[in-house]
Amino acid sequence: MEKLVIEGGVRLEGELELQGSKNSALPILAAAAVTGETSILKHCPQLRDTDAAMRILRHVGCEAERAGNAVIVRSDAPKQWEIPDALMREMRSSIIFLGALLSRFGRAELSAPGGCDIGLRPIDLHLSALASLGVRTEERCGRLCCSVPNGLHGATVTLPFPSVGATENTLLCAVRAKGETVIRNAAREPEICDLAAFFNGCGAKIRGAGTDTVTVEPAERFRALEFPIMPDRIMAATFLSAAAVTAGTVCLHRAAPQYLVPVLPYFEQAGCVVRVQDDDVLLHAPHRLQSTGLVRTMPYPGFPTDFQASAMVMAAVSQGTSVFVETIFENRFRHVPELQRMGAHITVHNSVAVVEGVPQLCGACVRATDLRAGAALVTAGLAAQGVTQVSCIEHIDRGCERFEHNLSLLGARIERIETDTE
Ligand code: UD1
């Protein structure tokens, strides 16, 4: 079993180039199976989740190989519309392959995703959106068996909630449907814009991505494409928070600051100086952070649920009281007991966490309960006095590319060790 061991109290300083976005790479890897062409996806991060997506692609008959920071997918001869349970379980977002397989084969069989560590991940919105495009679904012994008896057809799909995954699955099917599709109350996340840009580059005509109404004209013919995956906005915020809690100064390159609009004011309210220049973001943190008042996680352009845990670490060491309201996932405060072990003063009432900042956290043995919670615990370890050991780091490896290496480039004292004990 591997752990990350962090010796805290070192001020982070330096510059980093940001990894490509996991949340954009995964649907685009699925989209590469739809086109029947060769896709070269540059800046595709090397992560447990992207590796799992490549295994799914190979299982369904695509070629998927890494070439430096790119992944090359050839999808001219897919052969398999079934994904075994073991492969589905390797990655929480594997449901995105539902739309891809239906689009390509007109049928798909895969296991329904179970609940996960941050709460239930229902797919009712995905299924009802796909039903509008002609998809029929039966559930048999935990397996979803989907088919398209009369072909995929365009439709107007109104989502009751702007679900990122449901918007992506709808796009994946709509690009091969007959006729135009309009998605109302679509998710506005930048990763939706990236998926739309990929499909547009391949020959589809998707308009309105990034707004709540997205119109899809299917592609007449798909073409091969070389496409750069957008920078990871959640990792950008994570590195900025690591600098913030260590009174550090960092410059992030290829940071796509336009997508950081929901989080940069948070750093400013905490007393950091933030400068944006072209594609770079520079942050200079004060000796002690200030509390930030009320933070409520919301769909984009609101405050991202994926940054809530790291933002809470900042609040934990700031002066004053901050309040977090988690509105997206019902079980997303699992980092709180771990932060309490490190000396944080946090109380949770249902979806509300009240954080009273303390001058200093102390190192402890803590457990990564999910990807973003794990990254936040590492951040807490950087701020703490003494040594912190973070276990269950396989969660961190799902989404943070060479995390300890990148943090050590900024001066952090962090190493990965192999141990027999948890
Ligand atoms: C969510 C985040 C996304 C983040 C990703 C990875 C939001 C809105 N979405 O995307 O930004 O990158 O996690 O952590 O912040 N829901 C249903 N039925 C469905 C689908 C979703 O009830 O069919 C509910 C979920 O229970 C949850 C919310 O909608 O409360 C999450 O929405 P969704 O955007 O679909 O989740 P992800 O696609 O996983």
XYZ file of C-alpha atoms and ligand atoms in Angstrom:
461
model
C 0.000 0.000 0.000
C 1.272 3.472 -0.845
C 1.068 6.636 1.226
C 2.087 10.232 0.789
C 4.256 11.587 3.580
C 4.414 15.346 3.929
C 6.630 17.418 6.154
C 4.612 20.590 6.587
C 5.487 24.188 7.171
C 7.430 24.841 3.958
C 6.443 27.909 1.948
C 5.615 26.916 -1.658
C 7.277 28.961 -4.328
C 7.788 28.505 -8.051
C 5.996 27.784 -11.303
C 4.145 24.878 -12.819
C 2.491 23.953 -16.077
C -0.971 22.601 -15.490
C -2.106 19.106 -16.487
C -4.972 18.599 -18.930
C -8.413 18.317 -17.382
C -9.542 14.878 -16.193
C -13.195 15.880 -16.374
C -12.752 16.948 -19.971
C -10.465 14.094 -21.053
C -12.865 11.318 -19.954
C -15.892 12.335 -22.068
C -13.609 13.194 -24.999
C -11.990 9.739 -24.819
C -15.529 8.323 -24.999
C -16.316 10.721 -27.869
C -13.287 9.425 -29.773
C -15.068 6.051 -29.966
C -18.054 7.741 -31.619
C -16.277 9.281 -34.602
C -14.884 6.146 -36.280
C -11.745 8.153 -37.046
C -8.331 8.763 -35.499
C -8.261 11.283 -32.654
C -5.039 12.619 -31.215
C -5.830 14.037 -27.791
C -2.995 16.257 -26.633
C -2.480 17.138 -22.944
C -4.450 14.044 -21.983
C -3.433 13.576 -18.336
C -1.912 10.263 -17.291
C -4.173 9.162 -14.447
C -5.805 6.034 -13.101
C -9.129 7.254 -14.569
C -7.782 7.975 -18.052
C -5.965 4.609 -18.022
C -9.276 2.957 -17.120
C -11.032 4.812 -19.966
C -8.331 3.579 -22.374
C -8.918 -0.002 -21.171
C -12.654 0.408 -21.868
C -11.848 1.757 -25.337
C -9.633 -1.255 -26.071
C -12.281 -3.612 -24.743
C -14.860 -2.254 -27.184
C -12.416 -2.685 -30.056
C -10.749 0.709 -30.411
C -7.017 1.209 -30.401
C -5.855 3.531 -27.644
C -2.211 4.259 -27.005
C -0.149 6.902 -25.287
C 2.422 8.998 -27.162
C 4.074 11.443 -24.780
C 1.400 13.699 -23.340
C -1.091 12.633 -26.027
C -3.439 9.692 -26.355
C -4.169 8.399 -29.850
C -7.507 6.669 -30.352
C -8.449 4.811 -33.550
C -12.086 3.833 -33.626
C -12.683 2.560 -37.174
C -13.460 -1.040 -36.202
C -15.193 -1.274 -32.820
C -16.729 -4.651 -32.110
C -18.186 -4.737 -28.621
C -21.101 -2.891 -27.028
C -20.908 -4.592 -23.651
C -18.719 -3.355 -20.812
C -17.999 -5.883 -18.059
C -18.721 -4.948 -14.473
C -15.055 -4.980 -13.438
C -14.154 -2.351 -16.059
C -17.164 -0.201 -15.162
C -16.140 -0.218 -11.513
C -12.614 0.966 -12.248
C -13.829 4.465 -12.997
C -16.720 6.351 -11.456
C -17.483 8.286 -14.627
C -17.690 5.179 -16.818
C -21.405 5.904 -17.421
C -20.203 8.333 -20.082
C -19.540 5.287 -22.293
C -23.290 4.615 -22.374
C -23.881 7.494 -24.791
C -20.778 6.619 -26.799
C -21.762 2.967 -27.353
C -25.389 3.812 -28.155
C -24.214 6.400 -30.635
C -21.870 3.979 -32.328
C -23.734 0.643 -32.167
C -27.324 1.560 -31.404
C -27.032 -0.619 -28.336
C -25.113 -0.833 -25.067
C -24.944 -3.128 -22.107
C -23.208 -2.120 -18.918
C -23.660 -2.214 -15.165
C -25.475 0.608 -13.453
C -22.986 2.694 -11.479
C -23.452 2.180 -7.747
C -23.325 4.810 -5.046
C -19.867 6.149 -4.395
C -17.867 7.802 -1.685
C -19.274 11.296 -2.233
C -22.880 10.142 -2.405
C -25.316 8.497 -4.750
C -24.727 8.954 -8.424
C -28.155 8.385 -9.938
C -28.521 8.276 -13.724
C -32.241 8.918 -14.102
C -31.557 12.230 -15.874
C -29.185 10.517 -18.327
C -31.755 7.812 -19.123
C -34.706 10.141 -19.566
C -32.665 12.451 -21.835
C -31.531 9.473 -23.925
C -35.100 8.126 -24.051
C -36.125 11.384 -25.779
C -33.603 10.534 -28.519
C -35.109 7.063 -28.993
C -33.168 4.949 -26.482
C -35.044 2.128 -24.750
C -33.578 0.867 -21.457
C -34.214 -2.277 -19.450
C -32.519 -3.112 -16.201
C -31.671 -6.817 -15.751
C -29.891 -7.969 -12.587
C -28.009 -4.706 -12.126
C -27.142 -4.469 -15.845
C -28.488 -1.727 -18.059
C -29.481 -3.068 -21.454
C -30.110 -0.216 -23.874
C -31.134 -0.268 -27.485
C -32.386 2.083 -30.152
C -35.150 0.157 -31.930
C -36.013 2.924 -34.415
C -32.660 4.684 -34.644
C -31.497 7.759 -32.750
C -33.513 10.857 -33.596
C -33.025 14.476 -32.644
C -35.358 15.929 -30.010
C -35.751 18.748 -27.540
C -34.411 17.565 -24.199
C -35.164 19.635 -21.109
C -33.045 18.640 -18.141
C -34.683 19.193 -14.716
C -31.158 19.905 -13.322
C -28.109 20.999 -15.374
C -26.354 17.653 -14.941
C -22.874 17.555 -16.439
C -22.965 13.812 -17.125
C -26.488 13.862 -18.607
C -25.561 16.777 -20.890
C -22.462 14.869 -22.058
C -24.329 11.616 -22.712
C -26.973 13.532 -24.677
C -24.289 15.218 -26.811
C -22.608 11.868 -27.477
C -25.844 10.468 -28.917
C -27.102 13.647 -30.584
C -24.061 13.932 -32.888
C -25.123 10.688 -34.607
C -28.896 11.120 -34.363
C -31.179 11.923 -37.292
C -32.111 15.598 -37.090
C -31.388 18.428 -34.704
C -31.312 18.150 -30.904
C -31.837 21.025 -28.513
C -30.742 20.597 -24.880
C -32.436 23.044 -22.519
C -31.127 23.690 -19.007
C -27.854 22.139 -20.199
C -24.821 22.133 -17.906
C -22.633 25.172 -18.627
C -19.348 23.706 -17.341
C -16.249 24.485 -19.460
C -15.787 20.740 -19.961
C -19.058 20.765 -21.970
C -17.543 23.458 -24.203
C -14.443 21.294 -24.662
C -16.521 18.256 -25.675
C -18.524 20.418 -28.101
C -15.289 21.869 -29.539
C -13.963 18.337 -30.070
C -17.113 17.246 -31.919
C -17.213 20.459 -33.940
C -13.605 19.834 -34.982
C -14.704 16.349 -36.115
C -17.583 17.673 -38.249
C -20.633 18.188 -36.001
C -22.265 21.609 -35.547
C -22.876 22.277 -31.871
C -23.909 25.784 -30.909
C -24.502 27.345 -27.510
C -22.123 25.169 -25.448
C -21.392 27.108 -22.258
C -24.963 28.479 -22.191
C -28.086 26.740 -20.946
C -29.342 25.987 -24.464
C -27.202 23.774 -26.668
C -28.199 22.936 -30.231
C -26.675 19.929 -31.978
C -26.682 19.360 -35.708
C -25.268 15.895 -36.243
C -22.159 15.368 -38.327
C -22.712 14.182 -41.890
C -19.248 12.679 -41.892
C -16.731 12.624 -39.073
C -13.092 13.431 -39.665
C -9.835 12.747 -37.841
C -8.730 15.431 -35.396
C -5.805 16.543 -33.300
C -7.269 18.240 -30.238
C -5.772 19.798 -27.080
C -7.647 18.888 -23.884
C -8.348 22.026 -21.820
C -6.287 22.705 -18.675
C -7.583 21.264 -15.408
C -9.348 24.111 -13.596
C -9.799 22.074 -10.408
C -6.093 21.222 -10.251
C -5.320 24.909 -10.867
C -7.425 25.829 -7.834
C -5.827 22.997 -5.846
C -2.274 24.246 -6.487
C -3.333 27.832 -5.746
C -4.795 26.674 -2.419
C -1.573 24.811 -1.602
C 0.338 28.060 -2.130
C -2.272 30.009 -0.169
C -2.043 27.857 2.984
C 1.761 27.981 3.014
C 1.985 31.780 2.587
C 3.534 30.969 -0.783
C 3.869 32.462 -4.247
C 3.148 30.422 -7.362
C 2.713 31.014 -11.058
C 0.617 28.506 -12.987
C 1.179 28.300 -16.737
C -1.503 27.130 -19.196
C -4.019 27.788 -16.457
C -6.959 28.976 -18.638
C -7.871 31.806 -16.206
C -11.210 32.399 -17.977
C -12.457 29.155 -16.393
C -11.229 30.141 -12.931
C -13.675 33.043 -12.601
C -15.795 31.146 -10.007
C -12.783 30.563 -7.724
C -10.317 33.453 -8.097
C -12.484 35.843 -5.991
C -12.332 33.269 -3.189
C -8.544 33.607 -3.050
C -8.816 37.405 -3.110
C -11.347 37.397 -0.269
C -8.907 35.232 1.678
C -6.325 38.013 1.304
C -4.235 36.637 -1.575
C -3.044 38.811 -4.431
C -4.023 37.215 -7.737
C -2.701 38.363 -11.115
C -3.783 37.036 -14.483
C -1.554 37.461 -17.493
C -2.502 35.778 -20.747
C -2.766 32.093 -19.848
C -0.887 32.398 -16.545
C -2.210 32.901 -13.036
C 0.063 34.216 -10.316
C -0.869 34.055 -6.646
C 0.877 35.641 -3.715
C -0.469 34.660 -0.308
C -0.374 36.687 2.915
C 1.211 35.407 6.133
C -2.281 34.499 7.471
C -5.415 33.998 5.388
C -8.760 35.662 6.182
C -12.039 33.793 6.489
C -14.282 33.993 3.449
C -17.834 34.120 4.781
C -20.365 31.869 3.060
C -19.462 29.495 0.225
C -22.226 27.566 -1.527
C -21.318 24.928 -4.138
C -23.362 25.310 -7.320
C -23.310 24.229 -10.965
C -20.935 26.328 -13.130
C -20.476 29.299 -13.038
C -21.055 28.782 -9.318
C -18.444 27.621 -6.831
C -17.311 24.091 -7.843
C -18.108 21.174 -5.553
C -14.773 19.686 -6.644
C -12.913 22.559 -4.942
C -14.960 22.606 -1.742
C -12.578 20.367 0.251
C -9.420 22.342 -0.611
C -11.215 25.648 -0.012
C -12.169 24.299 3.418
C -8.495 23.675 4.214
C -7.831 27.354 3.508
C -10.710 28.289 5.828
C -9.372 25.907 8.490
C -6.169 27.942 8.859
C -7.610 31.395 8.267
C -8.549 34.078 10.744
C -12.291 34.024 11.480
C -15.254 31.805 10.691
C -16.316 30.499 7.267
C -19.412 28.546 6.275
C -19.708 25.973 3.478
C -22.994 24.760 2.030
C -22.665 21.700 -0.213
C -25.609 21.579 -2.610
C -24.410 19.097 -5.265
C -23.486 15.863 -3.468
C -24.990 14.655 -0.198
C -21.880 13.035 1.278
C -19.114 15.428 0.462
C -17.795 16.363 3.893
C -15.898 13.129 4.498
C -12.628 15.073 4.735
C -13.955 16.841 7.839
C -13.178 14.094 10.415
C -9.694 13.812 8.895
C -9.134 17.567 9.126
C -10.392 17.447 12.725
C -7.629 14.922 13.461
C -5.209 17.584 12.279
C -6.637 20.107 14.723
C -9.209 21.865 12.503
C -12.311 23.293 14.204
C -15.212 22.285 11.979
C -18.794 21.370 12.799
C -21.164 19.809 10.278
C -24.972 20.011 10.269
C -26.352 18.126 7.269
C -25.099 19.994 4.206
C -23.565 22.903 6.152
C -20.044 22.998 7.601
C -18.948 25.802 9.909
C -15.193 26.299 10.033
C -13.492 28.319 12.739
C -9.975 29.012 11.596
C -7.058 27.994 13.833
C -3.537 29.471 13.641
C -1.908 26.115 12.904
C -2.849 22.538 11.970
C -0.734 19.655 13.224
C 0.523 16.673 11.244
C -1.435 13.414 11.620
C -2.200 10.086 9.910
C -5.236 10.689 7.708
C -7.114 8.881 4.998
C -8.099 10.065 1.521
C -11.797 9.247 1.267
C -12.163 10.426 -2.328
C -10.099 12.201 -4.952
C -10.708 15.840 -4.016
C -10.768 15.119 -0.281
C -7.391 13.396 -0.717
C -5.862 16.368 -2.527
C -7.218 18.626 0.230
C -5.615 16.497 2.946
C -2.269 16.770 1.192
C -2.788 20.543 1.104
C -3.572 20.482 4.829
C -0.384 18.491 5.400
C 1.637 21.173 3.612
C 0.248 23.791 6.009
C 0.567 21.682 9.159
C 3.331 21.598 11.699
C 5.053 18.214 11.659
C 4.536 15.151 9.508
C 1.271 14.094 7.852
C 0.737 10.672 6.323
C -2.084 10.351 3.804
C -3.281 6.818 3.065
C -5.672 5.465 0.387
C -3.903 7.639 -2.174
C -5.233 5.554 -5.061
C -8.100 8.077 -4.957
C -5.637 10.925 -5.493
C -4.042 9.048 -8.396
C -7.423 8.999 -10.160
C -7.166 12.699 -10.876
C -3.883 14.378 -9.889
C -1.095 13.761 -12.374
C 2.305 13.333 -10.664
C 0.949 15.237 -7.670
C 3.901 14.821 -5.329
C 6.383 15.526 -8.121
C 4.627 18.784 -9.022
C 4.363 19.860 -5.396
C 8.052 19.148 -4.851
C 8.845 21.353 -7.846
C 7.273 24.132 -5.743
C 9.515 23.219 -2.799
C 7.150 20.928 -0.854
C 8.712 18.149 1.205
C 6.572 15.245 0.089
C 7.304 11.663 -0.846
C 5.454 8.500 -1.765
C 6.264 5.509 0.373
C 5.307 1.856 0.261
C 4.027 0.418 3.575
C 2.365 -2.738 4.847
C 0.010 -0.902 7.183
C -2.865 1.437 6.452
C -20.386 16.485 -10.998
C -20.220 17.997 -10.993
C -19.090 18.337 -11.922
C -17.855 17.606 -11.445
C -18.100 16.102 -11.376
C -16.915 15.343 -10.825
C -21.914 19.716 -10.779
C -23.239 20.208 -11.225
N -21.466 18.621 -11.398
O -20.689 16.062 -12.305
O -18.870 19.733 -11.971
O -16.784 17.870 -12.264
O -19.210 15.862 -10.544
O -16.804 15.456 -9.456
O -21.291 20.295 -9.931
N -28.199 13.730 -10.501
C -29.410 13.072 -10.492
N -29.713 12.265 -11.557
C -28.860 12.081 -12.609
C -27.637 12.773 -12.605
C -27.332 13.579 -11.536
O -30.199 13.210 -9.563
O -29.213 11.344 -13.547
C -27.833 14.604 -9.352
C -26.736 13.984 -8.484
O -27.244 13.156 -7.491
C -26.076 15.199 -7.899
C -26.113 16.181 -9.038
O -27.244 15.797 -9.844
O -26.808 15.731 -6.851
C -24.777 16.088 -9.765
O -24.949 16.320 -11.022
P -24.056 15.913 -12.268
O -23.611 17.195 -12.846
O -24.835 14.976 -13.083
O -22.831 15.088 -11.697
P -21.559 14.740 -12.481
O -21.795 14.609 -13.933
O -20.939 13.607 -11.740
